[in-house]
PDB file of C-alpha atoms and ligand atoms in Angstrom:
ATOM      1  CA  UNK K  15     -11.463   3.927 -24.898  1.00 91.00           C
ATOM      2  CA  UNK K  16     -10.069   0.288 -25.448  1.00 96.00           C
ATOM      3  CA  UNK K  17     -12.778   0.597 -28.531  1.00 97.00           C
ATOM      4  CA  UNK K  18     -11.106   3.092 -29.780  1.00 98.00           C
ATOM      5  CA  UNK K  19      -7.167   2.205 -28.806  1.00 98.00           C
ATOM      6  CA  UNK K  20      -8.427  -1.607 -30.430  1.00 98.00           C
ATOM      7  CA  UNK K  21      -9.808   0.407 -33.642  1.00 98.00           C
ATOM      8  CA  UNK K  22      -6.731   2.489 -33.557  1.00 98.00           C
ATOM      9  CA  UNK K  23      -4.162  -0.573 -33.645  1.00 98.00           C
ATOM     10  CA  UNK K  24      -4.238  -1.571 -36.761  1.00 98.00           C
ATOM     11  CA  UNK K  25      -1.669  -3.963 -39.046  1.00 98.00           C
ATOM     12  CA  UNK K  26       1.156  -0.888 -39.564  1.00 98.00           C
ATOM     13  CA  UNK K  27       3.933  -1.767 -42.463  1.00 98.00           C
ATOM     14  CA  UNK K  28       4.791   2.071 -43.525  1.00 98.00           C
ATOM     15  CA  UNK K  29       6.821   4.347 -40.655  1.00 99.00           C
ATOM     16  CA  UNK K  30       8.624   7.071 -40.251  1.00 98.00           C
ATOM     17  CA  UNK K  31      12.107   6.195 -40.482  1.00 98.00           C
ATOM     18  CA  UNK K  32      13.942   8.599 -39.185  1.00 98.00           C
ATOM     19  CA  UNK K  33      12.119   8.735 -35.765  1.00 98.00           C
ATOM     20  CA  UNK K  34      14.646   6.150 -33.474  1.00 98.00           C
ATOM     21  CA  UNK K  35      12.409   3.613 -31.113  1.00 98.00           C
ATOM     22  CA  UNK K  36      14.273   3.528 -27.543  1.00 98.00           C
ATOM     23  CA  UNK K  37      15.778   0.853 -26.376  1.00 98.00           C
ATOM     24  CA  UNK K  38      13.223   1.973 -22.793  1.00 98.00           C
ATOM     25  CA  UNK K  39      10.680   1.713 -24.943  1.00 99.00           C
ATOM     26  CA  UNK K  40      11.139  -1.383 -26.869  1.00 99.00           C
ATOM     27  CA  UNK K  41      11.256  -3.690 -22.899  1.00 99.00           C
ATOM     28  CA  UNK K  42       8.405  -1.108 -21.807  1.00 99.00           C
ATOM     29  CA  UNK K  43       5.795  -2.719 -24.158  1.00 99.00           C
ATOM     30  CA  UNK K  44       7.835  -6.293 -23.622  1.00 99.00           C
ATOM     31  CA  UNK K  45       7.239  -5.710 -19.824  1.00 99.00           C
ATOM     32  CA  UNK K  46       2.941  -5.282 -20.682  1.00 99.00           C
ATOM     33  CA  UNK K  47       3.931  -8.790 -22.728  1.00 99.00           C
ATOM     34  CA  UNK K  48       5.351 -10.368 -19.292  1.00 99.00           C
ATOM     35  CA  UNK K  49       2.633  -8.680 -17.011  1.00 99.00           C
ATOM     36  CA  UNK K  50      -0.630 -10.611 -19.857  1.00 98.00           C
ATOM     37  CA  UNK K  51      -2.421 -13.918 -19.854  1.00 98.00           C
ATOM     38  CA  UNK K  52       0.250 -17.374 -20.241  1.00 98.00           C
ATOM     39  CA  UNK K  53      -0.890 -20.299 -20.481  1.00 98.00           C
ATOM     40  CA  UNK K  54      -0.476 -22.016 -17.142  1.00 98.00           C
ATOM     41  CA  UNK K  55       1.658 -19.254 -16.200  1.00 98.00           C
ATOM     42  CA  UNK K  56       5.160 -20.846 -18.017  1.00 98.00           C
ATOM     43  CA  UNK K  57       5.811 -17.862 -19.471  1.00 98.00           C
ATOM     44  CA  UNK K  58       7.300 -19.471 -22.166  1.00 99.00           C
ATOM     45  CA  UNK K  59       8.113 -16.431 -24.448  1.00 99.00           C
ATOM     46  CA  UNK K  60      11.461 -15.362 -24.096  1.00 99.00           C
ATOM     47  CA  UNK K  61      12.259 -11.554 -26.925  1.00 99.00           C
ATOM     48  CA  UNK K  62      15.491 -10.478 -28.394  1.00 99.00           C
ATOM     49  CA  UNK K  63      15.406  -6.712 -29.143  1.00 99.00           C
ATOM     50  CA  UNK K  64      16.261  -5.075 -32.270  1.00 98.00           C
ATOM     51  CA  UNK K  65      15.984  -0.730 -32.580  1.00 98.00           C
ATOM     52  CA  UNK K  66      19.888  -0.343 -34.194  1.00 97.00           C
ATOM     53  CA  UNK K  67      19.731   0.268 -37.485  1.00 98.00           C
ATOM     54  CA  UNK K  68      22.722  -1.786 -38.646  1.00 98.00           C
ATOM     55  CA  UNK K  69      20.300  -4.985 -36.775  1.00 98.00           C
ATOM     56  CA  UNK K  70      17.409  -3.634 -37.641  1.00 98.00           C
ATOM     57  CA  UNK K  71      19.049  -4.095 -41.850  1.00 98.00           C
ATOM     58  CA  UNK K  72      19.318  -7.820 -41.040  1.00 98.00           C
ATOM     59  CA  UNK K  73      16.055  -8.294 -39.348  1.00 99.00           C
ATOM     60  CA  UNK K  74      14.449  -6.181 -42.423  1.00 98.00           C
ATOM     61  CA  UNK K  75      15.251  -8.542 -46.264  1.00 98.00           C
ATOM     62  CA  UNK K  76      14.288 -11.981 -43.860  1.00 99.00           C
ATOM     63  CA  UNK K  77      10.264 -10.884 -43.641  1.00 98.00           C
ATOM     64  CA  UNK K  78       7.750 -10.899 -46.094  1.00 98.00           C
ATOM     65  CA  UNK K  79       5.868  -8.055 -46.191  1.00 98.00           C
ATOM     66  CA  UNK K  80       1.673  -8.127 -46.065  1.00 98.00           C
ATOM     67  CA  UNK K  81       1.429 -11.217 -49.320  1.00 98.00           C
ATOM     68  CA  UNK K  82      -2.495  -9.900 -50.474  1.00 98.00           C
ATOM     69  CA  UNK K  83      -0.309  -7.090 -52.684  1.00 98.00           C
ATOM     70  CA  UNK K  84       1.441  -9.263 -54.614  1.00 97.00           C
ATOM     71  CA  UNK K  85       2.873  -5.727 -56.466  1.00 96.00           C
ATOM     72  CA  UNK K  86       4.635  -4.883 -53.186  1.00 98.00           C
ATOM     73  CA  UNK K  87       7.554  -5.829 -51.754  1.00 97.00           C
ATOM     74  CA  UNK K  88       7.532  -3.999 -48.715  1.00 98.00           C
ATOM     75  CA  UNK K  89       8.367  -1.533 -47.977  1.00 98.00           C
ATOM     76  CA  UNK K  90      10.991   1.543 -49.247  1.00 98.00           C
ATOM     77  CA  UNK K  91      14.680   3.475 -47.842  1.00 98.00           C
ATOM     78  CA  UNK K  92      13.384   5.316 -45.284  1.00 98.00           C
ATOM     79  CA  UNK K  93      10.203   3.318 -44.105  1.00 98.00           C
ATOM     80  CA  UNK K  94      11.294   0.623 -42.372  1.00 98.00           C
ATOM     81  CA  UNK K  95      10.738  -0.444 -39.087  1.00 99.00           C
ATOM     82  CA  UNK K  96      13.107   1.534 -36.917  1.00 99.00           C
ATOM     83  CA  UNK K  97      12.731  -1.107 -33.820  1.00 99.00           C
ATOM     84  CA  UNK K  98      11.489  -4.816 -33.540  1.00 99.00           C
ATOM     85  CA  UNK K  99      10.836  -7.137 -31.151  1.00 99.00           C
ATOM     86  CA  UNK K 100      11.297 -10.910 -32.023  1.00 99.00           C
ATOM     87  CA  UNK K 101       9.374 -13.320 -30.352  1.00 99.00           C
ATOM     88  CA  UNK K 102      11.059 -16.576 -28.793  1.00 99.00           C
ATOM     89  CA  UNK K 103      10.001 -20.158 -28.023  1.00 99.00           C
ATOM     90  CA  UNK K 104      11.672 -21.115 -24.751  1.00 99.00           C
ATOM     91  CA  UNK K 105      11.960 -25.381 -25.339  1.00 98.00           C
ATOM     92  CA  UNK K 106      13.801 -25.369 -21.740  1.00 98.00           C
ATOM     93  CA  UNK K 107      10.191 -23.569 -19.708  1.00 98.00           C
ATOM     94  CA  UNK K 108       7.643 -25.700 -21.944  1.00 98.00           C
ATOM     95  CA  UNK K 109       6.938 -27.468 -25.566  1.00 98.00           C
ATOM     96  CA  UNK K 110       4.134 -25.162 -26.636  1.00 98.00           C
ATOM     97  CA  UNK K 111       3.344 -21.124 -25.633  1.00 98.00           C
ATOM     98  CA  UNK K 112      -0.317 -22.446 -26.404  1.00 98.00           C
ATOM     99  CA  UNK K 113      -1.653 -19.083 -27.929  1.00 98.00           C
ATOM    100  CA  UNK K 114       1.137 -16.811 -25.787  1.00 99.00           C
ATOM    101  CA  UNK K 115       2.268 -15.758 -27.970  1.00 99.00           C
ATOM    102  CA  UNK K 116      -0.876 -14.044 -29.527  1.00 98.00           C
ATOM    103  CA  UNK K 117      -1.752 -12.787 -26.779  1.00 99.00           C
ATOM    104  CA  UNK K 118       1.719 -11.344 -25.682  1.00 99.00           C
ATOM    105  CA  UNK K 119       1.612  -9.315 -29.177  1.00 99.00           C
ATOM    106  CA  UNK K 120      -1.577  -7.927 -28.970  1.00 98.00           C
ATOM    107  CA  UNK K 121      -0.436  -6.225 -25.415  1.00 98.00           C
ATOM    108  CA  UNK K 122       2.590  -4.961 -27.153  1.00 99.00           C
ATOM    109  CA  UNK K 123       0.891  -3.464 -30.444  1.00 99.00           C
ATOM    110  CA  UNK K 124      -1.667  -2.032 -27.793  1.00 98.00           C
ATOM    111  CA  UNK K 125       1.191   0.068 -25.428  1.00 98.00           C
ATOM    112  CA  UNK K 126       2.904   0.516 -28.870  1.00 98.00           C
ATOM    113  CA  UNK K 127      -0.205   3.174 -30.370  1.00 98.00           C
ATOM    114  CA  UNK K 128      -0.768   3.858 -27.393  1.00 98.00           C
ATOM    115  CA  UNK K 129       2.620   5.520 -26.817  1.00 98.00           C
ATOM    116  CA  UNK K 130       1.264   7.346 -30.822  1.00 98.00           C
ATOM    117  CA  UNK K 131       3.639   3.964 -32.740  1.00 99.00           C
ATOM    118  CA  UNK K 132       1.969   1.069 -34.498  1.00 98.00           C
ATOM    119  CA  UNK K 133       4.151  -2.281 -35.841  1.00 98.00           C
ATOM    120  CA  UNK K 134       2.810  -5.405 -37.250  1.00 99.00           C
ATOM    121  CA  UNK K 135       3.307  -8.817 -36.019  1.00 99.00           C
ATOM    122  CA  UNK K 136       4.883 -10.864 -38.719  1.00 98.00           C
ATOM    123  CA  UNK K 137       4.827 -15.045 -38.578  1.00 98.00           C
ATOM    124  CA  UNK K 138       6.436 -14.844 -42.551  1.00 98.00           C
ATOM    125  CA  UNK K 139       9.762 -15.203 -41.209  1.00 99.00           C
ATOM    126  CA  UNK K 140      12.535 -16.644 -42.505  1.00 98.00           C
ATOM    127  CA  UNK K 141      13.556 -18.132 -39.484  1.00 98.00           C
ATOM    128  CA  UNK K 142      16.655 -20.010 -39.795  1.00 98.00           C
ATOM    129  CA  UNK K 143      18.528 -17.291 -41.942  1.00 98.00           C
ATOM    130  CA  UNK K 144      17.683 -14.739 -38.807  1.00 99.00           C
ATOM    131  CA  UNK K 145      19.000 -17.610 -35.978  1.00 98.00           C
ATOM    132  CA  UNK K 146      22.280 -17.755 -38.045  1.00 98.00           C
ATOM    133  CA  UNK K 147      22.182 -13.897 -37.816  1.00 98.00           C
ATOM    134  CA  UNK K 148      21.190 -12.354 -35.509  1.00 98.00           C
ATOM    135  CA  UNK K 149      23.036 -16.039 -33.692  1.00 98.00           C
ATOM    136  CA  UNK K 150      20.156 -17.305 -31.181  1.00 98.00           C
ATOM    137  CA  UNK K 151      20.415 -20.057 -29.764  1.00 98.00           C
ATOM    138  CA  UNK K 152      18.383 -23.463 -30.781  1.00 98.00           C
ATOM    139  CA  UNK K 153      17.550 -23.921 -27.134  1.00 98.00           C
ATOM    140  CA  UNK K 154      14.761 -20.648 -28.810  1.00 98.00           C
ATOM    141  CA  UNK K 155      12.168 -21.645 -31.019  1.00 98.00           C
ATOM    142  CA  UNK K 156      11.380 -18.519 -33.532  1.00 99.00           C
ATOM    143  CA  UNK K 157       7.864 -17.582 -33.264  1.00 99.00           C
ATOM    144  CA  UNK K 158       7.735 -13.967 -35.053  1.00 99.00           C
ATOM    145  CA  UNK K 159       9.270 -10.833 -35.167  1.00 99.00           C
ATOM    146  CA  UNK K 160       6.838  -7.599 -34.454  1.00 99.00           C
ATOM    147  CA  UNK K 161       7.845  -4.682 -36.233  1.00 99.00           C
ATOM    148  CA  UNK K 162       7.471  -0.717 -35.018  1.00 99.00           C
ATOM    149  CA  UNK K 163       7.896   2.358 -35.818  1.00 99.00           C
ATOM    150  CA  UNK K 164       5.605   5.905 -36.102  1.00 98.00           C
ATOM    151  CA  UNK K 165       3.327   5.134 -38.449  1.00 98.00           C
ATOM    152  CA  UNK K 166       3.377   6.557 -42.041  1.00 98.00           C
ATOM    153  CA  UNK K 167       0.431   4.969 -43.472  1.00 98.00           C
ATOM    154  CA  UNK K 168      -3.533   5.255 -42.879  1.00 98.00           C
ATOM    155  CA  UNK K 169      -4.853   2.138 -42.483  1.00 98.00           C
ATOM    156  CA  UNK K 170      -9.173   2.125 -42.757  1.00 98.00           C
ATOM    157  CA  UNK K 171     -11.378  -0.894 -41.645  1.00 98.00           C
ATOM    158  CA  UNK K 172     -14.335  -1.424 -44.245  1.00 98.00           C
ATOM    159  CA  UNK K 173     -16.812  -4.424 -43.743  1.00 98.00           C
ATOM    160  CA  UNK K 174     -16.660  -7.934 -45.743  1.00 98.00           C
ATOM    161  CA  UNK K 175     -18.685  -7.365 -48.460  1.00 94.00           C
ATOM    162  CA  UNK K 176     -21.114  -9.344 -50.019  1.00 94.00           C
ATOM    163  CA  UNK K 177     -18.482 -11.755 -51.993  1.00 96.00           C
ATOM    164  CA  UNK K 178     -16.348 -12.384 -48.654  1.00 96.00           C
ATOM    165  CA  UNK K 179     -13.708 -10.593 -49.970  1.00 98.00           C
ATOM    166  CA  UNK K 180     -11.437 -10.297 -46.784  1.00 98.00           C
ATOM    167  CA  UNK K 181      -8.201  -9.439 -48.720  1.00 98.00           C
ATOM    168  CA  UNK K 182      -6.586  -5.292 -47.615  1.00 98.00           C
ATOM    169  CA  UNK K 183      -6.468  -3.503 -49.542  1.00 98.00           C
ATOM    170  CA  UNK K 184      -4.736  -0.389 -51.131  1.00 98.00           C
ATOM    171  CA  UNK K 185      -7.075   2.282 -52.545  1.00 98.00           C
ATOM    172  CA  UNK K 186      -4.991   4.949 -55.194  1.00 98.00           C
ATOM    173  CA  UNK K 187      -4.149   7.572 -52.503  1.00 98.00           C
ATOM    174  CA  UNK K 188      -2.365   4.315 -50.282  1.00 97.00           C
ATOM    175  CA  UNK K 189      -4.960   4.320 -47.948  1.00 98.00           C
ATOM    176  CA  UNK K 190      -4.591   0.276 -47.029  1.00 98.00           C
ATOM    177  CA  UNK K 191      -8.887  -1.421 -46.340  1.00 98.00           C
ATOM    178  CA  UNK K 192      -8.633  -3.485 -44.590  1.00 98.00           C
ATOM    179  CA  UNK K 193     -11.743  -5.516 -44.038  1.00 98.00           C
ATOM    180  CA  UNK K 194     -13.350  -6.674 -41.058  1.00 98.00           C
ATOM    181  CA  UNK K 195     -16.457  -9.614 -40.868  1.00 98.00           C
ATOM    182  CA  UNK K 196     -19.582  -8.326 -39.914  1.00 97.00           C
ATOM    183  CA  UNK K 197     -20.419  -8.959 -35.488  1.00 97.00           C
ATOM    184  CA  UNK K 198     -24.397 -10.179 -37.400  1.00 96.00           C
ATOM    185  CA  UNK K 199     -21.236 -13.128 -39.173  1.00 96.00           C
ATOM    186  CA  UNK K 200     -19.301 -14.063 -36.017  1.00 98.00           C
ATOM    187  CA  UNK K 201     -21.570 -14.985 -34.122  1.00 98.00           C
ATOM    188  CA  UNK K 202     -22.919 -18.952 -34.286  1.00 98.00           C
ATOM    189  CA  UNK K 203     -25.471 -18.879 -31.428  1.00 96.00           C
TER     190      UNK K 203
HETATM  191  C1  FMN D   6       0.185 -14.472 -36.201  1.00 94.22           C
HETATM  192  C2  FMN D   6      -0.076 -12.888 -37.408  1.00 94.22           C
HETATM  193  C3  FMN D   6       0.698 -13.526 -38.408  1.00 94.22           C
HETATM  194  C4  FMN D   6       1.480 -12.122 -39.106  1.00 94.22           C
HETATM  195  N1  FMN D   6       2.527 -12.745 -40.195  1.00 94.22           N
HETATM  196  C5  FMN D   6       2.110 -11.381 -41.216  1.00 94.22           C
HETATM  197  C6  FMN D   6       3.174 -11.191 -42.345  1.00 94.22           C
HETATM  198  O1  FMN D   6       3.832 -11.684 -42.170  1.00 94.22           O
HETATM  199  N2  FMN D   6       3.243 -10.039 -42.985  1.00 94.22           N
HETATM  200  C7  FMN D   6       2.597  -8.826 -43.276  1.00 94.22           C
HETATM  201  O2  FMN D   6       2.680  -8.316 -44.098  1.00 94.22           O
HETATM  202  N3  FMN D   6       1.546  -9.202 -41.747  1.00 94.22           N
HETATM  203  C8  FMN D   6       0.525 -10.207 -40.910  1.00 94.22           C
HETATM  204  N4  FMN D   6       0.198  -9.701 -39.933  1.00 94.22           N
HETATM  205  C9  FMN D   6      -0.423  -9.338 -40.192  1.00 94.22           C
HETATM  206  C10 FMN D   6      -1.979  -9.414 -41.409  1.00 94.22           C
HETATM  207  O3  FMN D   6      -2.441  -9.432 -41.840  1.00 94.22           O
HETATM  208  C11 FMN D   6      -3.642  -8.576 -40.353  1.00 94.22           C
HETATM  209  O4  FMN D   6      -3.093  -8.033 -38.792  1.00 94.22           O
HETATM  210  C12 FMN D   6      -4.387  -8.404 -41.166  1.00 94.22           C
HETATM  211  O5  FMN D   6      -4.309  -8.082 -42.173  1.00 94.22           O
HETATM  212  C13 FMN D   6      -5.306  -7.728 -40.108  1.00 94.22           C
HETATM  213  O6  FMN D   6      -5.119  -6.440 -40.121  1.00 94.22           O
HETATM  214  P1  FMN D   6      -5.083  -5.871 -38.729  1.00 94.22           P
HETATM  215  O7  FMN D   6      -3.748  -5.906 -38.110  1.00 94.22           O
HETATM  216  O8  FMN D   6      -4.775  -4.013 -39.266  1.00 94.22           O
HETATM  217  O9  FMN D   6      -6.324  -6.163 -38.127  1.00 94.22           O
HETATM  218  C14 FMN D   6       0.065 -11.113 -39.377  1.00 94.22           C
HETATM  219  C15 FMN D   6      -0.603 -11.079 -38.350  1.00 94.22           C
HETATM  220  C16 FMN D   6      -1.404 -12.270 -36.864  1.00 94.22           C
HETATM  221  C17 FMN D   6      -1.881 -11.345 -35.996  1.00 94.22           C
END
């Protein structure tokens, strides 16, 4: 079951824009992050939530979408995320987040998929513009944004081919393909 959930837990970038996500759902997802591993158990991550269309509209233009899809500027109006979790580093708690933010974010995404939702970690963020737009205090570094919604796209996993190309791509039916390296190719001994 965990394997199925992880296989389904792809990066989704097109959503049903008319399917809202409640604040309770966002809190439930962040609670999974709260319960996840943290280096020395310092727990320096904090979260800012958005599920309000006006706040979402401030966040969306500050995000970079699917850098390998050169002809695609990101989801059109109507297919945009309906919620965001902004992952913050509280510098007053610890000087670094280590890898906590990756673990926490995967917990959030797995929880989303279990609920029939999906999302995408976005590290391509205009951080200072986002800080200004949402009045995020200086004590927090903006690590990344998790975009969430009800996925409106099919994403499939392929095997990386002999040419070694790992770039994701979209086919003529707009199915999103994600090449993953073979298990044999990532075991070094
Ligand atoms: C740390 C991190 C940063 C990412 N930043 C972005 C981003 O800025 N924009 C984007 O569209 N996708 C971003 N992604 C999503 C990756 O492109 C995606 O994970 C990768 O293509 C593999 O697809 P999969 O998540 O379906 O396995 C990011 C993923 C991670 C883990």
